[in-house]
PDB file of C-alpha atoms in Angstrom:
ATOM      1  CA  MET A   1     -44.653  11.284  36.428  1.00 37.00           C
ATOM      2  CA  SER A   2     -43.368  12.198  39.890  1.00 43.00           C
ATOM      3  CA  LEU A   3     -41.298  15.361  40.011  1.00 50.00           C
ATOM      4  CA  PRO A   4     -39.436  17.026  42.914  1.00 51.00           C
ATOM      5  CA  SER A   5     -41.724  19.129  45.113  1.00 46.00           C
ATOM      6  CA  GLN A   6     -39.273  22.032  44.891  1.00 52.00           C
ATOM      7  CA  PRO A   7     -36.923  23.010  42.062  1.00 54.00           C
ATOM      8  CA  SER A   8     -33.251  22.156  42.493  1.00 58.00           C
ATOM      9  CA  ASP A   9     -30.353  24.530  41.996  1.00 69.00           C
ATOM     10  CA  SER A  10     -29.226  22.558  38.957  1.00 87.00           C
ATOM     11  CA  LEU A  11     -30.207  19.801  36.561  1.00 96.00           C
ATOM     12  CA  ALA A  12     -28.238  16.574  36.980  1.00 98.00           C
ATOM     13  CA  THR A  13     -27.650  14.257  34.021  1.00 98.00           C
ATOM     14  CA  ILE A  14     -25.677  11.083  33.432  1.00 98.00           C
ATOM     15  CA  PRO A  15     -22.627  13.060  32.196  1.00 98.00           C
ATOM     16  CA  SER A  16     -22.774  15.546  35.073  1.00 98.00           C
ATOM     17  CA  LEU A  17     -23.203  12.775  37.640  1.00 98.00           C
ATOM     18  CA  ALA A  18     -20.266  10.850  36.184  1.00 98.00           C
ATOM     19  CA  ALA A  19     -18.157  14.016  36.353  1.00 98.00           C
ATOM     20  CA  ASP A  20     -19.148  14.581  39.996  1.00 98.00           C
ATOM     21  CA  PHE A  21     -18.326  10.962  40.878  1.00 98.00           C
ATOM     22  CA  ALA A  22     -14.935  11.234  39.176  1.00 98.00           C
ATOM     23  CA  ALA A  23     -14.152  14.480  40.998  1.00 98.00           C
ATOM     24  CA  LEU A  24     -14.994  12.762  44.292  1.00 98.00           C
ATOM     25  CA  GLY A  25     -12.475  10.022  43.537  1.00 98.00           C
ATOM     26  CA  LEU A  26     -14.352   7.147  41.920  1.00 98.00           C
ATOM     27  CA  LYS A  27     -12.187   5.301  39.422  1.00 98.00           C
ATOM     28  CA  PRO A  28     -12.602   2.513  36.876  1.00 98.00           C
ATOM     29  CA  GLY A  29     -12.149  -0.940  38.348  1.00 98.00           C
ATOM     30  CA  MET A  30     -13.299  -0.107  41.882  1.00 98.00           C
ATOM     31  CA  VAL A  31     -15.475  -2.462  43.915  1.00 98.00           C
ATOM     32  CA  LEU A  32     -17.995  -0.010  45.310  1.00 99.00           C
ATOM     33  CA  VAL A  33     -20.780  -0.352  47.897  1.00 98.00           C
ATOM     34  CA  VAL A  34     -23.364   2.426  47.547  1.00 98.00           C
ATOM     35  CA  HIS A  35     -25.925   3.624  50.077  1.00 98.00           C
ATOM     36  CA  SER A  36     -28.118   6.318  48.622  1.00 98.00           C
ATOM     37  CA  SER A  37     -30.968   8.790  48.668  1.00 98.00           C
ATOM     38  CA  LEU A  38     -32.228   9.999  45.305  1.00 98.00           C
ATOM     39  CA  LYS A  39     -34.223  12.786  46.940  1.00 97.00           C
ATOM     40  CA  ALA A  40     -31.036  14.280  48.382  1.00 98.00           C
ATOM     41  CA  LEU A  41     -29.621  14.790  44.884  1.00 98.00           C
ATOM     42  CA  GLY A  42     -32.308  17.184  43.660  1.00 97.00           C
ATOM     43  CA  PHE A  43     -33.560  16.999  40.079  1.00 97.00           C
ATOM     44  CA  VAL A  44     -31.903  14.114  38.264  1.00 98.00           C
ATOM     45  CA  ASN A  45     -32.875  13.705  34.621  1.00 98.00           C
ATOM     46  CA  GLY A  46     -33.629   9.990  34.409  1.00 98.00           C
ATOM     47  CA  GLY A  47     -33.999   9.519  38.154  1.00 98.00           C
ATOM     48  CA  PRO A  48     -32.516   6.354  39.680  1.00 98.00           C
ATOM     49  CA  VAL A  49     -31.659   4.915  36.268  1.00 98.00           C
ATOM     50  CA  ALA A  50     -29.388   7.882  35.531  1.00 98.00           C
ATOM     51  CA  VAL A  51     -27.560   7.468  38.856  1.00 98.00           C
ATOM     52  CA  ILE A  52     -27.015   3.744  38.251  1.00 98.00           C
ATOM     53  CA  LEU A  53     -25.819   4.216  34.690  1.00 98.00           C
ATOM     54  CA  ALA A  54     -23.454   7.028  35.685  1.00 98.00           C
ATOM     55  CA  LEU A  55     -21.882   4.802  38.357  1.00 98.00           C
ATOM     56  CA  GLU A  56     -21.557   1.849  36.015  1.00 98.00           C
ATOM     57  CA  GLN A  57     -20.154   4.029  33.246  1.00 97.00           C
ATOM     58  CA  LEU A  58     -17.430   5.272  35.552  1.00 97.00           C
ATOM     59  CA  LEU A  59     -16.601   1.900  37.155  1.00 98.00           C
ATOM     60  CA  GLY A  60     -16.366   0.259  33.743  1.00 98.00           C
ATOM     61  CA  THR A  61     -16.120  -3.393  32.800  1.00 96.00           C
ATOM     62  CA  GLU A  62     -13.427  -4.070  35.409  1.00 98.00           C
ATOM     63  CA  GLY A  63     -15.475  -2.519  38.221  1.00 98.00           C
ATOM     64  CA  THR A  64     -18.177  -3.892  40.500  1.00 98.00           C
ATOM     65  CA  LEU A  65     -21.200  -2.025  41.868  1.00 99.00           C
ATOM     66  CA  VAL A  66     -22.878  -3.297  45.048  1.00 98.00           C
ATOM     67  CA  MET A  67     -26.033  -2.062  46.774  1.00 98.00           C
ATOM     68  CA  PRO A  68     -28.006  -3.232  49.817  1.00 98.00           C
ATOM     69  CA  THR A  69     -31.380  -4.733  48.885  1.00 98.00           C
ATOM     70  CA  HIS A  70     -32.598  -5.574  52.370  1.00 98.00           C
ATOM     71  CA  THR A  71     -36.083  -6.881  53.102  1.00 97.00           C
ATOM     72  CA  ALA A  72     -36.667  -6.156  56.771  1.00 93.00           C
ATOM     73  CA  ASP A  73     -40.400  -6.723  56.318  1.00 94.00           C
ATOM     74  CA  ASN A  74     -39.670 -10.335  55.294  1.00 94.00           C
ATOM     75  CA  SER A  75     -38.987 -11.144  58.910  1.00 95.00           C
ATOM     76  CA  GLU A  76     -40.183 -12.187  62.354  1.00 97.00           C
ATOM     77  CA  PRO A  77     -43.342 -10.108  63.075  1.00 97.00           C
ATOM     78  CA  ALA A  78     -42.730 -10.153  66.827  1.00 97.00           C
ATOM     79  CA  ASN A  79     -39.857  -7.729  66.182  1.00 96.00           C
ATOM     80  CA  TRP A  80     -41.823  -5.240  64.094  1.00 95.00           C
ATOM     81  CA  LYS A  81     -41.925  -1.818  65.755  1.00 92.00           C
ATOM     82  CA  ASN A  82     -42.734   0.765  63.076  1.00 85.00           C
ATOM     83  CA  PRO A  83     -45.533  -0.089  62.963  1.00 90.00           C
ATOM     84  CA  PRO A  84     -46.119  -3.124  65.192  1.00 95.00           C
ATOM     85  CA  VAL A  85     -48.835  -5.616  64.346  1.00 96.00           C
ATOM     86  CA  PRO A  86     -51.216  -7.401  66.762  1.00 97.00           C
ATOM     87  CA  GLU A  87     -49.754 -10.515  68.346  1.00 97.00           C
ATOM     88  CA  SER A  88     -52.806 -12.440  67.166  1.00 98.00           C
ATOM     89  CA  TRP A  89     -51.594 -11.878  63.578  1.00 97.00           C
ATOM     90  CA  TRP A  90     -48.129 -13.334  64.100  1.00 98.00           C
ATOM     91  CA  PRO A  91     -48.926 -17.018  63.392  1.00 97.00           C
ATOM     92  CA  THR A  92     -50.828 -16.134  60.216  1.00 98.00           C
ATOM     93  CA  ILE A  93     -48.019 -13.859  59.003  1.00 97.00           C
ATOM     94  CA  ARG A  94     -45.453 -16.609  59.566  1.00 98.00           C
ATOM     95  CA  ALA A  95     -47.641 -19.166  57.803  1.00 97.00           C
ATOM     96  CA  THR A  96     -48.573 -17.126  54.725  1.00 97.00           C
ATOM     97  CA  MET A  97     -45.798 -14.635  53.969  1.00 97.00           C
ATOM     98  CA  PRO A  98     -44.350 -15.441  50.511  1.00 97.00           C
ATOM     99  CA  ALA A  99     -40.928 -17.039  50.492  1.00 98.00           C
ATOM    100  CA  TYR A 100     -38.004 -14.795  49.661  1.00 97.00           C
ATOM    101  CA  ASP A 101     -37.333 -14.730  45.925  1.00 97.00           C
ATOM    102  CA  PRO A 102     -34.232 -12.777  44.805  1.00 97.00           C
ATOM    103  CA  ALA A 103     -35.905 -11.878  41.513  1.00 97.00           C
ATOM    104  CA  LEU A 104     -39.313 -10.912  42.922  1.00 97.00           C
ATOM    105  CA  THR A 105     -39.094  -9.801  46.549  1.00 97.00           C
ATOM    106  CA  THR A 106     -39.041  -6.015  46.805  1.00 97.00           C
ATOM    107  CA  THR A 107     -36.637  -4.068  48.977  1.00 98.00           C
ATOM    108  CA  TYR A 108     -38.024  -2.403  52.102  1.00 96.00           C
ATOM    109  CA  LYS A 109     -37.222   1.218  52.924  1.00 94.00           C
ATOM    110  CA  MET A 110     -33.936   1.066  50.991  1.00 96.00           C
ATOM    111  CA  GLY A 111     -34.785   3.806  48.495  1.00 97.00           C
ATOM    112  CA  ILE A 112     -35.612   3.845  44.808  1.00 98.00           C
ATOM    113  CA  ILE A 113     -32.002   3.544  43.585  1.00 98.00           C
ATOM    114  CA  PRO A 114     -31.323   0.036  44.969  1.00 98.00           C
ATOM    115  CA  GLU A 115     -34.887  -1.052  44.192  1.00 98.00           C
ATOM    116  CA  THR A 116     -34.289  -0.086  40.558  1.00 98.00           C
ATOM    117  CA  PHE A 117     -30.765  -1.527  40.506  1.00 98.00           C
ATOM    118  CA  ARG A 118     -31.821  -5.002  41.658  1.00 98.00           C
ATOM    119  CA  LYS A 119     -34.078  -5.323  38.580  1.00 98.00           C
ATOM    120  CA  GLN A 120     -31.415  -4.391  36.037  1.00 98.00           C
ATOM    121  CA  THR A 121     -30.399  -7.093  33.569  1.00 98.00           C
ATOM    122  CA  GLY A 122     -27.118  -8.631  34.665  1.00 97.00           C
ATOM    123  CA  VAL A 123     -27.465  -7.718  38.337  1.00 98.00           C
ATOM    124  CA  LEU A 124     -27.169 -10.617  40.799  1.00 98.00           C
ATOM    125  CA  ARG A 125     -28.742 -10.705  44.252  1.00 98.00           C
ATOM    126  CA  SER A 126     -27.673 -12.695  47.294  1.00 98.00           C
ATOM    127  CA  ALA A 127     -29.898 -15.358  48.836  1.00 97.00           C
ATOM    128  CA  ASN A 128     -30.205 -13.944  52.342  1.00 97.00           C
ATOM    129  CA  PRO A 129     -33.941 -13.366  52.997  1.00 97.00           C
ATOM    130  CA  ASP A 130     -33.396 -10.429  55.360  1.00 97.00           C
ATOM    131  CA  ALA A 131     -30.210  -8.540  54.437  1.00 98.00           C
ATOM    132  CA  SER A 132     -29.506  -9.301  50.781  1.00 98.00           C
ATOM    133  CA  PHE A 133     -27.139  -7.331  48.540  1.00 98.00           C
ATOM    134  CA  ALA A 134     -27.203  -6.936  44.771  1.00 98.00           C
ATOM    135  CA  ALA A 135     -24.116  -6.629  42.576  1.00 98.00           C
ATOM    136  CA  TRP A 136     -23.195  -5.810  38.983  1.00 98.00           C
ATOM    137  CA  GLY A 137     -19.871  -6.126  37.224  1.00 98.00           C
ATOM    138  CA  LYS A 138     -16.677  -8.140  37.194  1.00 98.00           C
ATOM    139  CA  HIS A 139     -16.846  -9.574  40.725  1.00 98.00           C
ATOM    140  CA  ALA A 140     -20.641  -9.660  41.146  1.00 98.00           C
ATOM    141  CA  GLN A 141     -20.879 -13.440  41.404  1.00 98.00           C
ATOM    142  CA  GLN A 142     -18.125 -13.650  44.008  1.00 98.00           C
ATOM    143  CA  ILE A 143     -19.654 -10.828  46.032  1.00 98.00           C
ATOM    144  CA  VAL A 144     -23.158 -12.277  46.359  1.00 98.00           C
ATOM    145  CA  ALA A 145     -22.404 -16.019  46.441  1.00 98.00           C
ATOM    146  CA  GLU A 146     -23.045 -18.071  49.572  1.00 95.00           C
ATOM    147  CA  HIS A 147     -24.478 -15.272  51.716  1.00 97.00           C
ATOM    148  CA  ALA A 148     -25.024 -17.075  55.027  1.00 97.00           C
ATOM    149  CA  LEU A 149     -28.382 -16.903  56.774  1.00 96.00           C
ATOM    150  CA  PHE A 150     -26.633 -15.552  59.865  1.00 97.00           C
ATOM    151  CA  PRO A 151     -24.781 -13.540  60.978  1.00 97.00           C
ATOM    152  CA  LEU A 152     -26.398 -11.198  58.470  1.00 97.00           C
ATOM    153  CA  PHE A 153     -23.232  -9.102  58.200  1.00 98.00           C
ATOM    154  CA  GLY A 154     -20.687 -11.757  59.108  1.00 97.00           C
ATOM    155  CA  GLU A 155     -17.748 -13.374  57.348  1.00 98.00           C
ATOM    156  CA  ARG A 156     -19.988 -15.075  54.791  1.00 98.00           C
ATOM    157  CA  SER A 157     -21.703 -11.867  53.702  1.00 98.00           C
ATOM    158  CA  PRO A 158     -21.236  -9.718  50.587  1.00 98.00           C
ATOM    159  CA  LEU A 159     -19.695  -6.978  52.728  1.00 98.00           C
ATOM    160  CA  ALA A 160     -16.946  -9.331  53.841  1.00 98.00           C
ATOM    161  CA  ARG A 161     -16.282 -10.160  50.181  1.00 98.00           C
ATOM    162  CA  VAL A 162     -16.004  -6.436  49.412  1.00 98.00           C
ATOM    163  CA  TYR A 163     -13.413  -6.215  52.208  1.00 98.00           C
ATOM    164  CA  GLU A 164     -11.419  -9.009  50.558  1.00 98.00           C
ATOM    165  CA  HIS A 165     -11.513  -7.107  47.256  1.00 98.00           C
ATOM    166  CA  ASP A 166     -10.258  -3.926  48.979  1.00 98.00           C
ATOM    167  CA  GLY A 167     -13.449  -2.108  48.026  1.00 98.00           C
ATOM    168  CA  TRP A 168     -14.863   1.320  48.703  1.00 99.00           C
ATOM    169  CA  VAL A 169     -18.001   2.767  50.287  1.00 99.00           C
ATOM    170  CA  LEU A 170     -19.990   5.620  48.758  1.00 99.00           C
ATOM    171  CA  LEU A 171     -22.578   7.353  50.935  1.00 98.00           C
ATOM    172  CA  LEU A 172     -24.643   9.226  48.369  1.00 98.00           C
ATOM    173  CA  GLY A 173     -26.853  11.779  50.074  1.00 98.00           C
ATOM    174  CA  VAL A 174     -26.884   9.757  53.310  1.00 98.00           C
ATOM    175  CA  GLY A 175     -24.685   9.516  56.400  1.00 98.00           C
ATOM    176  CA  HIS A 176     -22.904   6.815  58.354  1.00 98.00           C
ATOM    177  CA  GLU A 177     -26.158   5.768  60.003  1.00 97.00           C
ATOM    178  CA  ARG A 178     -26.784   3.922  56.720  1.00 97.00           C
ATOM    179  CA  ASN A 179     -23.255   2.518  56.409  1.00 98.00           C
ATOM    180  CA  THR A 180     -23.741  -1.248  56.725  1.00 98.00           C
ATOM    181  CA  SER A 181     -20.008  -1.930  56.378  1.00 98.00           C
ATOM    182  CA  LEU A 182     -19.714  -0.785  59.978  1.00 98.00           C
ATOM    183  CA  HIS A 183     -21.726  -3.839  60.987  1.00 98.00           C
ATOM    184  CA  VAL A 184     -18.853  -6.003  59.748  1.00 98.00           C
ATOM    185  CA  ALA A 185     -16.624  -4.213  62.244  1.00 98.00           C
ATOM    186  CA  GLU A 186     -19.309  -4.636  64.897  1.00 98.00           C
ATOM    187  CA  GLY A 187     -19.335  -8.384  64.338  1.00 98.00           C
ATOM    188  CA  ARG A 188     -15.544  -8.668  64.380  1.00 98.00           C
ATOM    189  CA  ALA A 189     -14.937  -6.408  67.378  1.00 98.00           C
ATOM    190  CA  ARG A 190     -14.307  -7.928  70.795  1.00 97.00           C
ATOM    191  CA  ILE A 191     -17.376  -6.391  72.398  1.00 97.00           C
ATOM    192  CA  PRO A 192     -20.532  -7.746  74.036  1.00 95.00           C
ATOM    193  CA  HIS A 193     -23.064  -8.853  71.432  1.00 96.00           C
ATOM    194  CA  ARG A 194     -26.721  -9.123  72.292  1.00 96.00           C
ATOM    195  CA  SER A 195     -28.775 -11.633  70.345  1.00 97.00           C
ATOM    196  CA  ILE A 196     -32.202 -11.404  68.734  1.00 97.00           C
ATOM    197  CA  HIS A 197     -34.585 -14.101  67.518  1.00 97.00           C
ATOM    198  CA  LEU A 198     -35.325 -13.747  63.814  1.00 97.00           C
ATOM    199  CA  GLY A 199     -37.141 -15.673  61.127  1.00 97.00           C
ATOM    200  CA  SER A 200     -37.992 -15.519  57.440  1.00 97.00           C
ATOM    201  CA  PRO A 201     -39.953 -17.511  54.867  1.00 97.00           C
ATOM    202  CA  MET A 202     -37.583 -19.334  52.516  1.00 96.00           C
ATOM    203  CA  LEU A 203     -37.595 -22.023  49.860  1.00 95.00           C
ATOM    204  CA  VAL A 204     -35.876 -25.094  51.286  1.00 94.00           C
ATOM    205  CA  ASP A 205     -35.450 -27.831  48.669  1.00 94.00           C
ATOM    206  CA  GLY A 206     -38.145 -26.076  46.671  1.00 94.00           C
ATOM    207  CA  VAL A 207     -40.646 -26.010  49.529  1.00 97.00           C
ATOM    208  CA  ARG A 208     -41.679 -22.851  51.370  1.00 97.00           C
ATOM    209  CA  GLN A 209     -40.715 -22.977  55.041  1.00 97.00           C
ATOM    210  CA  TRP A 210     -40.572 -20.510  57.899  1.00 98.00           C
ATOM    211  CA  VAL A 211     -36.947 -20.645  59.057  1.00 97.00           C
ATOM    212  CA  ALA A 212     -36.200 -19.318  62.536  1.00 97.00           C
ATOM    213  CA  PHE A 213     -32.703 -18.358  63.693  1.00 97.00           C
ATOM    214  CA  ASP A 214     -30.851 -16.221  66.217  1.00 97.00           C
ATOM    215  CA  ASP A 215     -28.505 -13.432  65.173  1.00 97.00           C
ATOM    216  CA  VAL A 216     -26.574 -10.492  66.539  1.00 97.00           C
ATOM    217  CA  ASP A 217     -28.876  -7.631  67.514  1.00 97.00           C
ATOM    218  CA  TRP A 218     -27.069  -5.202  65.219  1.00 97.00           C
ATOM    219  CA  ASP A 219     -26.770  -1.664  66.601  1.00 97.00           C
ATOM    220  CA  ASP A 220     -26.147   1.423  64.453  1.00 97.00           C
ATOM    221  CA  SER A 221     -26.916   3.982  67.170  1.00 97.00           C
ATOM    222  CA  ASP A 222     -23.313   5.241  67.377  1.00 98.00           C
ATOM    223  CA  PHE A 223     -22.354   4.980  63.706  1.00 98.00           C
ATOM    224  CA  VAL A 224     -22.624   8.724  63.058  1.00 98.00           C
ATOM    225  CA  ALA A 225     -20.122   9.459  65.830  1.00 98.00           C
ATOM    226  CA  LEU A 226     -17.913   6.600  64.623  1.00 98.00           C
ATOM    227  CA  GLY A 227     -17.912   7.941  61.084  1.00 98.00           C
ATOM    228  CA  ALA A 228     -17.075  11.456  62.226  1.00 98.00           C
ATOM    229  CA  ASP A 229     -14.095  10.197  64.221  1.00 98.00           C
ATOM    230  CA  PHE A 230     -12.917   8.083  61.273  1.00 98.00           C
ATOM    231  CA  ALA A 231     -12.981  11.117  58.999  1.00 98.00           C
ATOM    232  CA  ARG A 232     -11.203  13.369  61.488  1.00 98.00           C
ATOM    233  CA  GLU A 233      -8.565  10.934  62.726  1.00 98.00           C
ATOM    234  CA  THR A 234      -7.623   9.175  59.492  1.00 98.00           C
ATOM    235  CA  GLY A 235      -8.214  11.788  56.805  1.00 98.00           C
ATOM    236  CA  LEU A 236      -9.307   8.949  54.493  1.00 98.00           C
ATOM    237  CA  GLN A 237     -12.880  10.096  53.950  1.00 98.00           C
ATOM    238  CA  ARG A 238     -13.487  12.242  50.883  1.00 98.00           C
ATOM    239  CA  GLU A 239     -16.481  14.585  50.720  1.00 98.00           C
ATOM    240  CA  GLY A 240     -17.860  16.461  47.769  1.00 98.00           C
ATOM    241  CA  PRO A 241     -20.932  17.519  45.827  1.00 98.00           C
ATOM    242  CA  VAL A 242     -22.950  15.186  43.646  1.00 98.00           C
ATOM    243  CA  ALA A 243     -25.768  16.973  41.825  1.00 98.00           C
ATOM    244  CA  SER A 244     -27.480  19.053  44.534  1.00 97.00           C
ATOM    245  CA  GLY A 245     -26.418  16.718  47.326  1.00 97.00           C
ATOM    246  CA  ARG A 246     -23.305  15.690  49.223  1.00 98.00           C
ATOM    247  CA  ALA A 247     -21.435  12.421  49.071  1.00 98.00           C
ATOM    248  CA  LEU A 248     -18.823  10.642  51.171  1.00 98.00           C
ATOM    249  CA  LEU A 249     -16.286   8.196  49.739  1.00 98.00           C
ATOM    250  CA  MET A 250     -13.971   6.010  51.824  1.00 98.00           C
ATOM    251  CA  PRO A 251     -11.901   2.810  51.587  1.00 98.00           C
ATOM    252  CA  GLN A 252     -13.956   0.047  53.187  1.00 98.00           C
ATOM    253  CA  ARG A 253     -11.050  -1.978  54.580  1.00 98.00           C
ATOM    254  CA  ALA A 254      -9.540   0.996  56.399  1.00 98.00           C
ATOM    255  CA  LEU A 255     -12.974   1.979  57.662  1.00 98.00           C
ATOM    256  CA  ILE A 256     -13.722  -1.467  59.086  1.00 98.00           C
ATOM    257  CA  ASP A 257     -10.281  -1.848  60.648  1.00 98.00           C
ATOM    258  CA  TYR A 258     -10.593   1.557  62.301  1.00 98.00           C
ATOM    259  CA  ALA A 259     -14.160   0.873  63.426  1.00 98.00           C
ATOM    260  CA  MET A 260     -13.180  -2.350  65.200  1.00 98.00           C
ATOM    261  CA  GLY A 261     -10.820  -0.481  67.507  1.00 98.00           C
ATOM    262  CA  TRP A 262     -13.272   2.389  67.967  1.00 98.00           C
ATOM    263  CA  LEU A 263     -16.073   0.037  68.976  1.00 98.00           C
ATOM    264  CA  GLU A 264     -13.823  -1.854  71.373  1.00 98.00           C
ATOM    265  CA  ARG A 265     -13.038   1.428  73.100  1.00 97.00           C
ATOM    266  CA  GLN A 266     -16.558   2.833  73.110  1.00 97.00           C
ATOM    267  CA  ARG A 267     -18.699  -0.258  73.741  1.00 96.00           C
ATOM    268  CA  ARG A 268     -16.957  -1.809  76.685  1.00 84.00           C
TER     269      ARG A 268
END
């Protein structure tokens, strides 16, 4: 059993987590996108399972929980930087990498909470081989259905469906650098968009194929500054403790609408 390397100030449980989420402003019936770090919360009795169950308990049967389950390693090896691989490997990687399978393909560097969530009974996962999302609850099917291959965060993405449902974003122990909803604003904003060549192994009519495509070269380098300005200028971001960590809660539609204007001013 893996335990925290240092003791936390307090012991978090499902009831205490649910109480913290309620105090922050989570309510039954919300459509909620969660980006998370379990480590930031300290000692949680039950680990990622406890966090997931506390969220679902609070959202209730009318609510919907959404998490990113991205697989950036299921991608074009020429773009790999951390670490890179020899160019001589690229053709073999493209030819032999297993096709994306929503039920089997693991998340990559997303954290243990979404990796656990995607395997929960009743959770649905979108079909995008690079930037999938998983969802549980009332609107799960609508959220994950028909996730376009590209743009990854465009109008046919789960994040755009959350916008339509007037959803919320919870940053649980992480900052705006992890806030993928800002990419929706990036795609909608009237700003220059660089492109990048991507590719992933997919099942096409039941046959594994390497599918190449071009997409926006998504840029999160200024998201921390964007998030800080959103909080200061709108007053719509709530901040509070969850277990031994900090969390941010904000309405996604207001965030994206604000971010479009901010990006148009800052990325001329």
